[in-house]
Tab-separated table of C-alpha atoms in Angstrom:
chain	number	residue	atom	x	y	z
A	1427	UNK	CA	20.975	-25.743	-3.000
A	1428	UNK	CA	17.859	-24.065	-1.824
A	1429	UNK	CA	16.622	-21.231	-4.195
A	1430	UNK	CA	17.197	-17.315	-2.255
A	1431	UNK	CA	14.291	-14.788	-2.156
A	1432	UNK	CA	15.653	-11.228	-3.910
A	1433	UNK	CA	14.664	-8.359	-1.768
A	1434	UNK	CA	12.346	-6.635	-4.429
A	1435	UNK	CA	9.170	-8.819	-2.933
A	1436	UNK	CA	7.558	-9.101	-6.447
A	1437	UNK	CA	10.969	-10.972	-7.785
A	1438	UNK	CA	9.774	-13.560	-6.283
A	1439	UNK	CA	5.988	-14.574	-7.153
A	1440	UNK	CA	4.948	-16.331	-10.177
A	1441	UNK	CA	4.536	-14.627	-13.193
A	1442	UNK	CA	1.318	-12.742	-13.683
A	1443	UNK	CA	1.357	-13.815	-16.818
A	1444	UNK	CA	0.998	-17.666	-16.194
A	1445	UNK	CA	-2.283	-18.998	-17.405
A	1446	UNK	CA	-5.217	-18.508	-14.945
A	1447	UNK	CA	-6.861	-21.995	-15.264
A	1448	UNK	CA	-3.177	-24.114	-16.594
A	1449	UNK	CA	-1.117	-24.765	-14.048
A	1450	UNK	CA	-1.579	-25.569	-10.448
A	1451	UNK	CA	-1.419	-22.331	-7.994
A	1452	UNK	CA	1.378	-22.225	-5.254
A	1453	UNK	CA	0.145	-23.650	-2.039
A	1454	UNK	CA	0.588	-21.812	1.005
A	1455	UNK	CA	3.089	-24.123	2.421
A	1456	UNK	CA	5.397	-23.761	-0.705
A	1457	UNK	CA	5.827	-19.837	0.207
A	1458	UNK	CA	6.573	-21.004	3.350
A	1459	UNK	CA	9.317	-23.292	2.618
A	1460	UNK	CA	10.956	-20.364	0.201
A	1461	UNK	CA	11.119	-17.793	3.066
A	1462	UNK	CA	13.035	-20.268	5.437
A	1463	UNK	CA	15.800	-20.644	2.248
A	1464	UNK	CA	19.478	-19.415	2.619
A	1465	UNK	CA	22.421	-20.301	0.712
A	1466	UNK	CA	25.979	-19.714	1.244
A	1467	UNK	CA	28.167	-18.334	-2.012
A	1468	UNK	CA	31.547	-18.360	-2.487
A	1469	UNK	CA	33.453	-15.650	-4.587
A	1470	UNK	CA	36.910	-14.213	-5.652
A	1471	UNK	CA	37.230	-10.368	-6.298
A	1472	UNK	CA	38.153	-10.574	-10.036
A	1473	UNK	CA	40.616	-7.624	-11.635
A	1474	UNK	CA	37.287	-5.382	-12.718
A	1475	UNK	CA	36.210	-5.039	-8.680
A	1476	UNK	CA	39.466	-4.540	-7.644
A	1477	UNK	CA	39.250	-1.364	-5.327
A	1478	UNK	CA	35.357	-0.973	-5.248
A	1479	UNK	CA	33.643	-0.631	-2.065
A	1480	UNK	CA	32.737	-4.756	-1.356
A	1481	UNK	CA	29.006	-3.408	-1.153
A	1482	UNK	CA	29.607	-2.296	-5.217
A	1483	UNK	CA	31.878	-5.196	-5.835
A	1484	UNK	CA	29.119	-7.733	-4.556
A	1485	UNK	CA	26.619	-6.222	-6.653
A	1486	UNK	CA	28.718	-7.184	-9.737
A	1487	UNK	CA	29.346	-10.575	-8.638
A	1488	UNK	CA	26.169	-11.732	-7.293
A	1489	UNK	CA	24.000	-9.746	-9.774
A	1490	UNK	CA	20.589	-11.019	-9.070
A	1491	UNK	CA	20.284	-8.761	-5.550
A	1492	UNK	CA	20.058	-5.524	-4.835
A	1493	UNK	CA	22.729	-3.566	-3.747
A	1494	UNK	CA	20.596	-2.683	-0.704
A	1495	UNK	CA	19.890	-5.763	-0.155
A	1496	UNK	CA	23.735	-6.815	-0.063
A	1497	UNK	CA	24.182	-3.873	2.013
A	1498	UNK	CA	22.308	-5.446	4.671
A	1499	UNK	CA	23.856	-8.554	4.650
A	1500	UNK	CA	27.123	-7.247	5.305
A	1501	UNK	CA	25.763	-5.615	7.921
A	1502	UNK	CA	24.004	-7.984	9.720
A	1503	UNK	CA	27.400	-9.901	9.428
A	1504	UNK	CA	26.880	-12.233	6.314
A	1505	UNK	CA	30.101	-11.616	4.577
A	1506	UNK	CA	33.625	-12.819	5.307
A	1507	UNK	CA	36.424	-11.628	3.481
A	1508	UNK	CA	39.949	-13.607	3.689
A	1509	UNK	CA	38.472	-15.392	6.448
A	1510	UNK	CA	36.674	-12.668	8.500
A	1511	UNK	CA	33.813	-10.828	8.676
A	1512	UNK	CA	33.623	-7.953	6.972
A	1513	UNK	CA	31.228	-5.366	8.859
A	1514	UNK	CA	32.012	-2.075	6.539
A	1515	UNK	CA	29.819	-1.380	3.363
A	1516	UNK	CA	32.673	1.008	2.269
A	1517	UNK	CA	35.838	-1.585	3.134
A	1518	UNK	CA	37.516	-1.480	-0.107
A	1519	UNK	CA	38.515	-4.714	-1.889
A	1520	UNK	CA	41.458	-6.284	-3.860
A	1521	UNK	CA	41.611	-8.627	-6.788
A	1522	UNK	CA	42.551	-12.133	-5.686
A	1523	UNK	CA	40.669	-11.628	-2.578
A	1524	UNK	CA	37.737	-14.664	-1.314
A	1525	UNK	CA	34.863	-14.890	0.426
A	1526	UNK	CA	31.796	-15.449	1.070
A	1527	UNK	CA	28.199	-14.636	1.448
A	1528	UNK	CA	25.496	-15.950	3.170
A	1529	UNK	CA	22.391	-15.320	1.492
A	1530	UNK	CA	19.146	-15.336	3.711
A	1531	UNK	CA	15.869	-14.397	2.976
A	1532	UNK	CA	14.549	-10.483	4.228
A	1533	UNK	CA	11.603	-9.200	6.348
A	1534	UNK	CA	10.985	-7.708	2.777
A	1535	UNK	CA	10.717	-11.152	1.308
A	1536	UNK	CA	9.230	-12.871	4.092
A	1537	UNK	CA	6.421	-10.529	3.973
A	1538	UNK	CA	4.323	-11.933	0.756
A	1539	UNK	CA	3.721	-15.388	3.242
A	1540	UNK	CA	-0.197	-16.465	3.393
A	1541	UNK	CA	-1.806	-15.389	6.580
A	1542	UNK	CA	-5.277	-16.820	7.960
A	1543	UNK	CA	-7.226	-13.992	9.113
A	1544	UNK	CA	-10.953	-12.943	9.184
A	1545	UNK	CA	-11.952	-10.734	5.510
A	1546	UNK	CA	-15.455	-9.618	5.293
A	1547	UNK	CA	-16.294	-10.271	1.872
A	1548	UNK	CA	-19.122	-8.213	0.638
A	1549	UNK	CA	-19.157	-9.801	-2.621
A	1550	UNK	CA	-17.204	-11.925	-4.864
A	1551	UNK	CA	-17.306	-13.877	-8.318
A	1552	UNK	CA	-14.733	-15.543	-10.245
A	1553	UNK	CA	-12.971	-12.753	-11.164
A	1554	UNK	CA	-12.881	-10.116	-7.788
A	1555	UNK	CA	-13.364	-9.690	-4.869
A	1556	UNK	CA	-15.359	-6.535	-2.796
A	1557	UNK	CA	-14.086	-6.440	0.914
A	1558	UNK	CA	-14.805	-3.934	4.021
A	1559	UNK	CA	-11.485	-3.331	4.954
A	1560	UNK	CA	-11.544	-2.847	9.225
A	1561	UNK	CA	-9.543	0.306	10.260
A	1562	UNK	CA	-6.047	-0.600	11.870
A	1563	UNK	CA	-5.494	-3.029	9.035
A	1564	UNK	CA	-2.312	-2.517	6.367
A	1565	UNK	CA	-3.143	-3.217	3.523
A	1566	UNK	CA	0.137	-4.228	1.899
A	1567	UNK	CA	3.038	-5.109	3.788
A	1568	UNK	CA	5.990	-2.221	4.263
A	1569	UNK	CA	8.478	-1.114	6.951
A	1570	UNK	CA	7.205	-1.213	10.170
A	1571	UNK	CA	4.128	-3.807	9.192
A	1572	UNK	CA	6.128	-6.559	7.157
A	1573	UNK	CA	2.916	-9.349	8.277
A	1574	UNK	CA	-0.633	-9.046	9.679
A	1575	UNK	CA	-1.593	-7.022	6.397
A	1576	UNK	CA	-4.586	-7.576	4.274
A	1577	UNK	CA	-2.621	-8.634	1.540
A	1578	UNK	CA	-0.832	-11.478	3.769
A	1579	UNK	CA	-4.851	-12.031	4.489
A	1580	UNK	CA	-5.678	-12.416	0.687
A	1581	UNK	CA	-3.079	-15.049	0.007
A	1582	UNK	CA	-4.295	-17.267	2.638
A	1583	UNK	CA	-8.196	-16.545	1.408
A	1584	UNK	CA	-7.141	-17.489	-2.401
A	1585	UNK	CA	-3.564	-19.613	-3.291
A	1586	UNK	CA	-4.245	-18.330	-6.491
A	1587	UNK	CA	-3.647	-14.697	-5.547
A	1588	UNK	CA	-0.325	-15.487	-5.208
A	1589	UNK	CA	-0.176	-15.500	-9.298
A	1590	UNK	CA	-1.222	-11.693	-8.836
A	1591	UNK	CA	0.991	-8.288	-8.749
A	1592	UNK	CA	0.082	-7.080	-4.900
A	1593	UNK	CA	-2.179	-10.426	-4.597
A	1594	UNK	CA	-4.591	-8.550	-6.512
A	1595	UNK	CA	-4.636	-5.114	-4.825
A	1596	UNK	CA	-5.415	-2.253	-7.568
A	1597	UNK	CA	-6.122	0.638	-4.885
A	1598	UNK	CA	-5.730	1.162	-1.237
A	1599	UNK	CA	-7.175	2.262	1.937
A	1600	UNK	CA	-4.684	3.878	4.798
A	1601	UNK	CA	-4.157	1.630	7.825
A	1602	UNK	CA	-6.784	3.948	9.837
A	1603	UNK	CA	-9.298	4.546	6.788
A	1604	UNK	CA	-11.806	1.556	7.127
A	1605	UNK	CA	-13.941	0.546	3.997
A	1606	UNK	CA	-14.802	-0.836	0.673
A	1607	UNK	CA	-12.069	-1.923	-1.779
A	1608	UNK	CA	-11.856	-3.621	-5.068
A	1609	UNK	CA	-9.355	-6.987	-5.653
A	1610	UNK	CA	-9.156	-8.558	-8.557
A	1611	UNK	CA	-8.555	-12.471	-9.016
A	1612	UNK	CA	-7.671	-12.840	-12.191
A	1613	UNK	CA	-4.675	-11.154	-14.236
A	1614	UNK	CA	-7.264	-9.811	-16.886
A	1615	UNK	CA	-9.803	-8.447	-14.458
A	1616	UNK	CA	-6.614	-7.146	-12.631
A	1617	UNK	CA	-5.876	-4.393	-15.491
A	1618	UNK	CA	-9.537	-3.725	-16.653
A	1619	UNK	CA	-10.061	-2.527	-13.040
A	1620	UNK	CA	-6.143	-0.524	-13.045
A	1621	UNK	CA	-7.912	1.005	-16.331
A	1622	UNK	CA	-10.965	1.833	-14.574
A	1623	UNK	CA	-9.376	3.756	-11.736
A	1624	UNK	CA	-6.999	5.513	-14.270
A	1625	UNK	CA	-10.102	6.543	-16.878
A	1626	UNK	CA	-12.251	7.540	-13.173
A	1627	UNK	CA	-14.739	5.236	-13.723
A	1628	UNK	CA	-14.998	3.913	-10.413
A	1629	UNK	CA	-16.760	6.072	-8.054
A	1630	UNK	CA	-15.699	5.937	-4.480
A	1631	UNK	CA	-17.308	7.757	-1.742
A	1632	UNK	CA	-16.599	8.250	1.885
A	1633	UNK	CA	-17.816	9.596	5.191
A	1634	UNK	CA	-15.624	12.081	7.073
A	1635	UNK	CA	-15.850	13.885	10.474
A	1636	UNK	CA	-13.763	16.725	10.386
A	1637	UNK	CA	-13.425	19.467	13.307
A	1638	UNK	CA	-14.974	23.229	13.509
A	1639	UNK	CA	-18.416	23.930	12.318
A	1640	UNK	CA	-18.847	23.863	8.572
A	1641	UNK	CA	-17.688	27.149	6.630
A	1642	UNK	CA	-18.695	28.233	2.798
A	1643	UNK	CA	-21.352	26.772	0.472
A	1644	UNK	CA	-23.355	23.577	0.715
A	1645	UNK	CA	-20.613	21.622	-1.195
A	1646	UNK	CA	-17.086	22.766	-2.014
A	1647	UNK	CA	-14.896	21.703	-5.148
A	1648	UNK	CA	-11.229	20.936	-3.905
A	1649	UNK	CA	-8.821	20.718	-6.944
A	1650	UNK	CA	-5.446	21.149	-5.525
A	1651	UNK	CA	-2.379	18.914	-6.614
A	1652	UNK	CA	-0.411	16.842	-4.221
A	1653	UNK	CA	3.060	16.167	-3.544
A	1654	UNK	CA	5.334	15.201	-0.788
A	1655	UNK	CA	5.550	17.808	1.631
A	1656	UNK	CA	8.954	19.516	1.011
A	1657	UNK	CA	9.134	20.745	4.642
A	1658	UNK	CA	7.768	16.908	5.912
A	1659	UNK	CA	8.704	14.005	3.837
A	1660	UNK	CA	6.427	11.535	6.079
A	1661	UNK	CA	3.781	13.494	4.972
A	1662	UNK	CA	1.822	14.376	1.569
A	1663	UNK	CA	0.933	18.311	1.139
A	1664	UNK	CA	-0.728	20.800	-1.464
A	1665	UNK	CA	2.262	22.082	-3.838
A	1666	UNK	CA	3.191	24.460	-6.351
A	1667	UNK	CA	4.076	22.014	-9.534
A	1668	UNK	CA	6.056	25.145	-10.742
A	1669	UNK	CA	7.790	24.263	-8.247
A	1670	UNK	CA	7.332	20.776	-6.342
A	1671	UNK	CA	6.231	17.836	-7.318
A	1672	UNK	CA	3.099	16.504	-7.358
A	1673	UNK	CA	0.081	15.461	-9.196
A	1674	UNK	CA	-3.311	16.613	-9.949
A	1675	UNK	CA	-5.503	16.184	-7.427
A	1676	UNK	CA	-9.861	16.935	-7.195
A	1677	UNK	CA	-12.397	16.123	-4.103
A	1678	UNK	CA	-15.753	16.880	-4.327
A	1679	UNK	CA	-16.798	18.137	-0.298
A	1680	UNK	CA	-20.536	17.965	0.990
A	1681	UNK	CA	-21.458	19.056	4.222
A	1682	UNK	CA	-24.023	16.483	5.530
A	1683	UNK	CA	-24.388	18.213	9.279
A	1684	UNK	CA	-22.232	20.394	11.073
A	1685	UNK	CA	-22.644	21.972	14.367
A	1686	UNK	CA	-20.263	23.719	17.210
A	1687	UNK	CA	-18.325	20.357	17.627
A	1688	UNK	CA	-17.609	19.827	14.057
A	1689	UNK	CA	-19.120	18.594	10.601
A	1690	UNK	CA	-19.654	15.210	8.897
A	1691	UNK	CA	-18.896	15.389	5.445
A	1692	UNK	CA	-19.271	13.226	2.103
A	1693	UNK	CA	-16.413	13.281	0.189
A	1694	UNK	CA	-16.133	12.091	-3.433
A	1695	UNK	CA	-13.089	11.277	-5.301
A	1696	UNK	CA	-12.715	12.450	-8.478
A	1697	UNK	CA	-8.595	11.499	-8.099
A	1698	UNK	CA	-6.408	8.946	-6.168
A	1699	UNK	CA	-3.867	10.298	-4.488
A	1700	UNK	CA	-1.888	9.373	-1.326
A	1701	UNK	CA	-4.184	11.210	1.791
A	1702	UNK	CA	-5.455	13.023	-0.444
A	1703	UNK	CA	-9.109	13.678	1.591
A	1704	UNK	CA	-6.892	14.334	4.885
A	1705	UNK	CA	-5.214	16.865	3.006
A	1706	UNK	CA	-7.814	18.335	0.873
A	1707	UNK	CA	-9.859	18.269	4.908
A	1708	UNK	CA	-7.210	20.117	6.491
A	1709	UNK	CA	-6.742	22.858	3.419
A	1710	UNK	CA	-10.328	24.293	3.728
A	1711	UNK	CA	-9.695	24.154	7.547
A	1712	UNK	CA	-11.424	21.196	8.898
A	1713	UNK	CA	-8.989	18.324	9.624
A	1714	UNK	CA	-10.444	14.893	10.398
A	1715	UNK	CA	-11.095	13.841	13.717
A	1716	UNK	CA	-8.437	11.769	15.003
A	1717	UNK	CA	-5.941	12.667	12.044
A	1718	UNK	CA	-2.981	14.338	14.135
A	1719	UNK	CA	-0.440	13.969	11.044
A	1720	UNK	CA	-3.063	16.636	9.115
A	1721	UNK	CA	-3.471	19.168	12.420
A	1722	UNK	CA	-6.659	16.990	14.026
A	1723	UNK	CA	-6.520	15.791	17.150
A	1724	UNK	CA	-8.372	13.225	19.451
A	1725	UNK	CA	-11.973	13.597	20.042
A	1726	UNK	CA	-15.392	12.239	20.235
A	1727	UNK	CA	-14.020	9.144	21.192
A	1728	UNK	CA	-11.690	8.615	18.025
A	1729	UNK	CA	-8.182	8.415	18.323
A	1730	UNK	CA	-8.029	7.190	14.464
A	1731	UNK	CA	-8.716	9.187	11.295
A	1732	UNK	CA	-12.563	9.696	10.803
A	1733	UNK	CA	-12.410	8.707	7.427
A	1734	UNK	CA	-14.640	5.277	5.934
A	1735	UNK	CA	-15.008	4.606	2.502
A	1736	UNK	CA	-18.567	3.922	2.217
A	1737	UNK	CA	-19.716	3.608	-1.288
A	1738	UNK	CA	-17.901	2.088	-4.490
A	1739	UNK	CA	-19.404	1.617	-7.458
A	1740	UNK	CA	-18.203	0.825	-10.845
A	1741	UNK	CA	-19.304	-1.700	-13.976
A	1742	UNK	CA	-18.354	-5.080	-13.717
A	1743	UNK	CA	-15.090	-5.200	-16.130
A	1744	UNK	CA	-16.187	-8.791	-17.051
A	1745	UNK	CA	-19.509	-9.040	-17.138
A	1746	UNK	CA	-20.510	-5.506	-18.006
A	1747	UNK	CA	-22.900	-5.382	-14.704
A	1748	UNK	CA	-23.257	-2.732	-13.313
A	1749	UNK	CA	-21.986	-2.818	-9.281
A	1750	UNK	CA	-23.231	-0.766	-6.663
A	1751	UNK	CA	-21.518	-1.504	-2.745
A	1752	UNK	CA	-22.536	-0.193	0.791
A	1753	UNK	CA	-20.532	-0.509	3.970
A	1754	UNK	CA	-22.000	0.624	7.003
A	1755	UNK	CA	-20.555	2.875	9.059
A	1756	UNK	CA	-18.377	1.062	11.785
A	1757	UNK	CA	-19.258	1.449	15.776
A	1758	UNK	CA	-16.420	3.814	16.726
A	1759	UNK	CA	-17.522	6.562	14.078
A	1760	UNK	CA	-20.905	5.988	14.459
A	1761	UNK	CA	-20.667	6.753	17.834
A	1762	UNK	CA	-18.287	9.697	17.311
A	1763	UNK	CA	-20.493	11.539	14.786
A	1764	UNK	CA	-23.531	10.844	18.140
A	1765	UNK	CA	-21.189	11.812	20.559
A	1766	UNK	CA	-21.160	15.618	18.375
A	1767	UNK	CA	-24.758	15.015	17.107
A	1768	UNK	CA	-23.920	14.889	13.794
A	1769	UNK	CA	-26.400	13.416	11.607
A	1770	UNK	CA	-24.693	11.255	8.607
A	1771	UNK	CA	-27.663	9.503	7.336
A	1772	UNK	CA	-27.364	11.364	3.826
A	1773	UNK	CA	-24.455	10.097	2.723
């Protein structure tokens, strides 16, 4: 019987904690082969399940899945009960009862599949990687964007990154946010950089473009904690933590230029929060260019987020080395910030 892919995506991957040289990696075409797995399962509603909801009762006897994942295999028609199909989450079941469940693999699981695609590599060793990330590339797959991401990229670059949490991935970049990122190859170098990041040891830079002409002092301290917006869950917000939740959240804000049209900015994390420049941007009243989820709007020629992580820079967690990364600033904000004559050359 073919082995089933759980719905949690990570069930599935090695174990991080196989040996980095023993062993031979997973070739791409043995994820592929997994994702095309199904099984059908057989089972009787014992005394314990009897009247449960059958999404509860399946949970029980096929333990290794999700509940949401059972969920939607009774809804996409799966599961028979007595014969028939049972369509209803909520139908409530009787001891004695059979059926059965046909077990097919997720866009979830699916997702984590190797695929080819063009990574500019800015610099890499045994143990990670340094890529420009384009903008309009996901970086790890989720609803919506379940293939074509940069981590689908990564596991077609190295079969070993399939031994990896998040094929290596210790921080990321927002589908519109072009830039330099860090990805480890080895399990090791995977938390020493995870430690980095937590102890703020890696400095990342990155060149905005916001709108309205630069207000206050030469450089402006942002330390303002983030949350999910309360009134916007799709969105990330400045909160009370008396009163919201949220972390602690600090940008450092230089002006670079700024003029009637706008101002380019460098903005330096001292945090890592979700949005947190488009938010910190949009509190001291200059949204990015091109970010309408923050209050920007469409301009200069930018319809995405004027945001590119320029500079990274940390010590090597292997070899002690200290690393020092530059990305050039990509055509379409280049020629945004010369569209408003905004000089970014400082940054």
């Amino acid at each position: 019987m073919p082995s089933i892919i759980s719905t949690d995506p990570f069930v599935n991957l090695p174990s991080a904690s196989a040996s980095e040289e023993g062993g031979d990696p997973s070739e791409p075409g043995d994820l592929a082969d997994i994702a095309e797995a199904s099984e059908l399962r057989a089972f009787t509603i014992g005394v314990d399940e009897h009247g449960q909801r059958l999404d509860r009762a399946l949970a029980t006897l096929v333990p290794e899945f999700s509940r949401s994942y059972l969920q939607q295999m009774i809804d996409g028609g799966l599961v028979t009960l007595q014969g028939r199909t049972a369509t209803k989450t909520s139908t409530t079941v009787r001891a004695g009862q059979a059926g059965q469940i046909e077990l097919r693999p997720t866009p979830q699981s699916q997702a984590f599949r190797p695929e080819a695609m063009a990574i500019d590599v800015v610099f890499e060793d045994e143990h990670l990687r340094v890529i420009n990330k384009p903008a309009g590339l996901v970086v790890h797959p989720a609803p919506g964007n379940w293939s074509g991401t940069l981590l689908n990229g990564l596991l077609a670059l190295d079969p070993k990154a399939v031994l990896l949490p998040r094929a290596g991935i210790v921080h990321r970049l927002d589908k519109d946010t072009s830039g330099l990122m860090m990805v480890a190859r080895t399990r090791a170098t995977m938390d020493a950089l995870v430690e980095l990041i937590a102890a703020r040891e890696v400095k990342r830079q990155y060149l905005a473009m916001g709108h309205k002409p630069w207000e206050g002092g030469a450089a402006r301290q942002v330390d303002a904690p983030i949350g999910r917006d309360p009134r916007n869950r799709l969105r990330m917000a400045i909160v009370d933590l008396e009163r919201h939740p949220g972390k602690a959240a600090r940008t450092l804000v230089e002006r670079l230029d700024s003029n009637a049209h706008g101002c380019s900015v460098r903005c330096t994390l001292e945090t890592g929060r979700t949005h947190q420049i488009r938010v910190h941007m949009a509190s001291l009243g200059h949204p990015l260019v091109g970010d309408t989820l923050y209050g920007g709007a469409a301009a200069a020629g930018l319809s995405r987020q004027a945001l590119h992580a320029f500079r990274l820079a940390f010590v090597h967690p292997m070899t002690q080395e200290p690393m020092s990364f530059n990305a050039p600033v990509p055509a379409d904000l280049a020629a945004g910030l010369l569209a408003w004559g905004l000089d970014y050359n400082r940054a």
